[in-house]
CSV table of C-alpha atoms in Angstrom, one decimal:
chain,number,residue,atom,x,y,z
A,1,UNK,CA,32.3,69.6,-16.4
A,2,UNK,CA,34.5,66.5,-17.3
A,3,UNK,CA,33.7,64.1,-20.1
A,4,UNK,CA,35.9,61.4,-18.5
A,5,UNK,CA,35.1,59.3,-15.6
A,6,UNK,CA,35.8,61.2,-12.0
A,7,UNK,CA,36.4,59.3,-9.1
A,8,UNK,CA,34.9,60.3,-6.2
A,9,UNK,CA,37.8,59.3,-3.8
A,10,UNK,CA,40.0,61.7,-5.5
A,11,UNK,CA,37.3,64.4,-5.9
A,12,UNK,CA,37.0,63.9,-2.1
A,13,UNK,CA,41.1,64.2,-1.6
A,14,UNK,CA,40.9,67.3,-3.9
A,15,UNK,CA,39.8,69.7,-0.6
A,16,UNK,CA,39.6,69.7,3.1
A,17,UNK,CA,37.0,72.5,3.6
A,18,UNK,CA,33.5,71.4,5.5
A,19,UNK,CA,30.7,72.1,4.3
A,20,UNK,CA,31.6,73.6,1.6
A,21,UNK,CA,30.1,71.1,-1.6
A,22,UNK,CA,31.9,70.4,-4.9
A,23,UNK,CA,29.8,69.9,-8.0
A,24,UNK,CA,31.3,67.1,-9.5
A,25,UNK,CA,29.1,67.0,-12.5
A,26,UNK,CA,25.2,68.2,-13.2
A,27,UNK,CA,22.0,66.2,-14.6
A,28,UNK,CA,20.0,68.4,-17.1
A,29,UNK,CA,19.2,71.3,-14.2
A,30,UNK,CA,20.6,69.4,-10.9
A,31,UNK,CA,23.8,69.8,-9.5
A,32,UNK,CA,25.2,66.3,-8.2
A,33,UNK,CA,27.5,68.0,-5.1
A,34,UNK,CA,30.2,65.8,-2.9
A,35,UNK,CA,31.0,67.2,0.5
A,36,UNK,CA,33.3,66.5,3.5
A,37,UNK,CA,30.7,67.5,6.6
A,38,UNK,CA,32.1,67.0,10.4
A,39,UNK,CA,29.8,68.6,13.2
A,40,UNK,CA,26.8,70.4,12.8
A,41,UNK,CA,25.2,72.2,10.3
A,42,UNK,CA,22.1,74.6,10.4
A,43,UNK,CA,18.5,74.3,10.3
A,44,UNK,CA,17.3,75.1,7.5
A,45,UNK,CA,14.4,74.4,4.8
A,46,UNK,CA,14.3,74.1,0.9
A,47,UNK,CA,10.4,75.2,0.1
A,48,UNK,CA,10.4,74.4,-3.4
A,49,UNK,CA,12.9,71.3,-3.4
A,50,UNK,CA,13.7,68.1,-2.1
A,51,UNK,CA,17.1,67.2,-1.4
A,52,UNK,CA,19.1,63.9,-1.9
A,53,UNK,CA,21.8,62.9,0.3
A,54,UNK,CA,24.2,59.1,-0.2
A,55,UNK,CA,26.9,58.8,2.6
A,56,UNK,CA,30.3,58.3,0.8
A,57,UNK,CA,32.1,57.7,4.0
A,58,UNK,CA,31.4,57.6,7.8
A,59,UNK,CA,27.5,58.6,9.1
A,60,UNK,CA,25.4,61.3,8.5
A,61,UNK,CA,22.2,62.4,10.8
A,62,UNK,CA,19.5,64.1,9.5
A,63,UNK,CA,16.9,66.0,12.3
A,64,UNK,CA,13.4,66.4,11.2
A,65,UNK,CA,11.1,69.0,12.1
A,66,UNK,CA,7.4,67.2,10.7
A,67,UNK,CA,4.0,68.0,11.6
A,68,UNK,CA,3.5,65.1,14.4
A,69,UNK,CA,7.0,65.9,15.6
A,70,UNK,CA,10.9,65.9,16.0
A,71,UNK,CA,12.8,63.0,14.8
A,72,UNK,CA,16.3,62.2,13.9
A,73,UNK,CA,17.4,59.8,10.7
A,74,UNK,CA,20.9,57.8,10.6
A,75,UNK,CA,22.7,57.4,7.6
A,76,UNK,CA,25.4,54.8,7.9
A,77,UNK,CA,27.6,54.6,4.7
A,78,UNK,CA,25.8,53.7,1.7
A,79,UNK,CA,22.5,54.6,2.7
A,80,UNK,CA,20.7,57.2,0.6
A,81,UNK,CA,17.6,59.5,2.3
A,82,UNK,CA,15.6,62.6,1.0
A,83,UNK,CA,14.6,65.0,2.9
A,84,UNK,CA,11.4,66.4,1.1
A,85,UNK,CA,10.5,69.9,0.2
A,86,UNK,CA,9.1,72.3,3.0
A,87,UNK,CA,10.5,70.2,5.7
A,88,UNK,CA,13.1,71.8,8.0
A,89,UNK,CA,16.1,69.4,9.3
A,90,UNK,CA,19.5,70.1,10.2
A,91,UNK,CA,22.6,67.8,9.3
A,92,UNK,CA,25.2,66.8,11.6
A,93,UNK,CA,27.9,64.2,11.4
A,94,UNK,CA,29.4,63.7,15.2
A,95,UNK,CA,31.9,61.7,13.6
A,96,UNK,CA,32.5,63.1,9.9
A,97,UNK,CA,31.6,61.8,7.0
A,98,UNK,CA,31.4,62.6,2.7
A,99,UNK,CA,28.2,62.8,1.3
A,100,UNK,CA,26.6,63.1,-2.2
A,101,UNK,CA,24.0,65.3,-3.0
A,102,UNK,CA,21.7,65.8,-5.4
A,103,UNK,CA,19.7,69.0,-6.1
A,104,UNK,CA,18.6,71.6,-8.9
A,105,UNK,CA,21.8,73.9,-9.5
A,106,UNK,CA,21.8,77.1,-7.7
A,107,UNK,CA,19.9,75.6,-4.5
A,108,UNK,CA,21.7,77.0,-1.2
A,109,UNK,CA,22.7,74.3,1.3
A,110,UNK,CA,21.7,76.7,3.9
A,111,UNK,CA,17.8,76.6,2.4
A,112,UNK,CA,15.9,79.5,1.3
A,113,UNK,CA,15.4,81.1,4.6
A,114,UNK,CA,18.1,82.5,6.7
A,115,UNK,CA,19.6,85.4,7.9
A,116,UNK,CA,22.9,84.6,8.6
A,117,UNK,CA,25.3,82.2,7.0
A,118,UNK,CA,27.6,80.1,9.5
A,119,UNK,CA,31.3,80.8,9.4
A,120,UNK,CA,31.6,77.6,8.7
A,121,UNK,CA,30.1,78.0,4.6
A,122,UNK,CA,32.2,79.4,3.0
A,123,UNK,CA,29.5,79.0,-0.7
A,124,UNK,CA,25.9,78.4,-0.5
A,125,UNK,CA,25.7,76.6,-3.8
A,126,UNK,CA,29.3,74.8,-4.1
A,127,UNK,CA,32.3,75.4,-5.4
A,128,UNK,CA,32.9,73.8,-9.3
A,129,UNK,CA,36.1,70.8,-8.6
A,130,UNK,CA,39.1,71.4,-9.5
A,131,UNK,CA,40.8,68.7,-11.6
């Protein structure tokens, strides 16, 4: 990890790949993760995590599976939601955007239970930026 200052905008200019995080630095045990997202994701659920997500750029939804229902958040840039731990949403930015995330290092962005990664993830727990 750096021990200067590290812009975001360049981290962000740094790769093209979606959904594909870049730890940009980590907190004690968290990863602090920037990604370029465009389309949809996956469903998916951390059990034992919640997970933090600031919109860089552009807008970010967030569907919610809850106990009295579906339900969809928008992010516009600048807002900051967590999704907490057991619930099972799906990302999707119609129009792309770059997000932040927070999480503990080592947490897959496709959750802990799948059986298939999408084609488009190429790393479940984000690549380390290059500088």
């Amino acid at each position: 990890m750096s021990s200067e200052p590290i812009p975001l905008s360049k981290a962000l200019a740094s790769f093209d790949a979606l959904w594909s995080p870049r730890i940009v630095t980590r907190v004690n045990d968290y990863d602090v993760r920037i990604a370029k997202v465009e389309g949809e994701h996956i469903w998916h659920v951390h059990d034992d995590t919640d997970e933090f997500f600031l919109v860089l750029d552009g807008e970010l939804h967030i569907s919610l599976r809850e106990p009295d229902g579906e339900r969809t958040v928008l992010l516009p840039e600048g807002a900051v939601f967590t999704v907490p731990r057991g619930t099972e949403h799906k990302p999707y930015a119609p129009s792309g955007a770059a997000i932040l995330m927070f999480e503990p290092t080592g947490t897959p962005t496709v959750g802990d239970r799948h059986d298939e990664i999408p084609e488009h993830v190429d790393s479940t727990t984000g690549h380390e930026l290059s500088t």
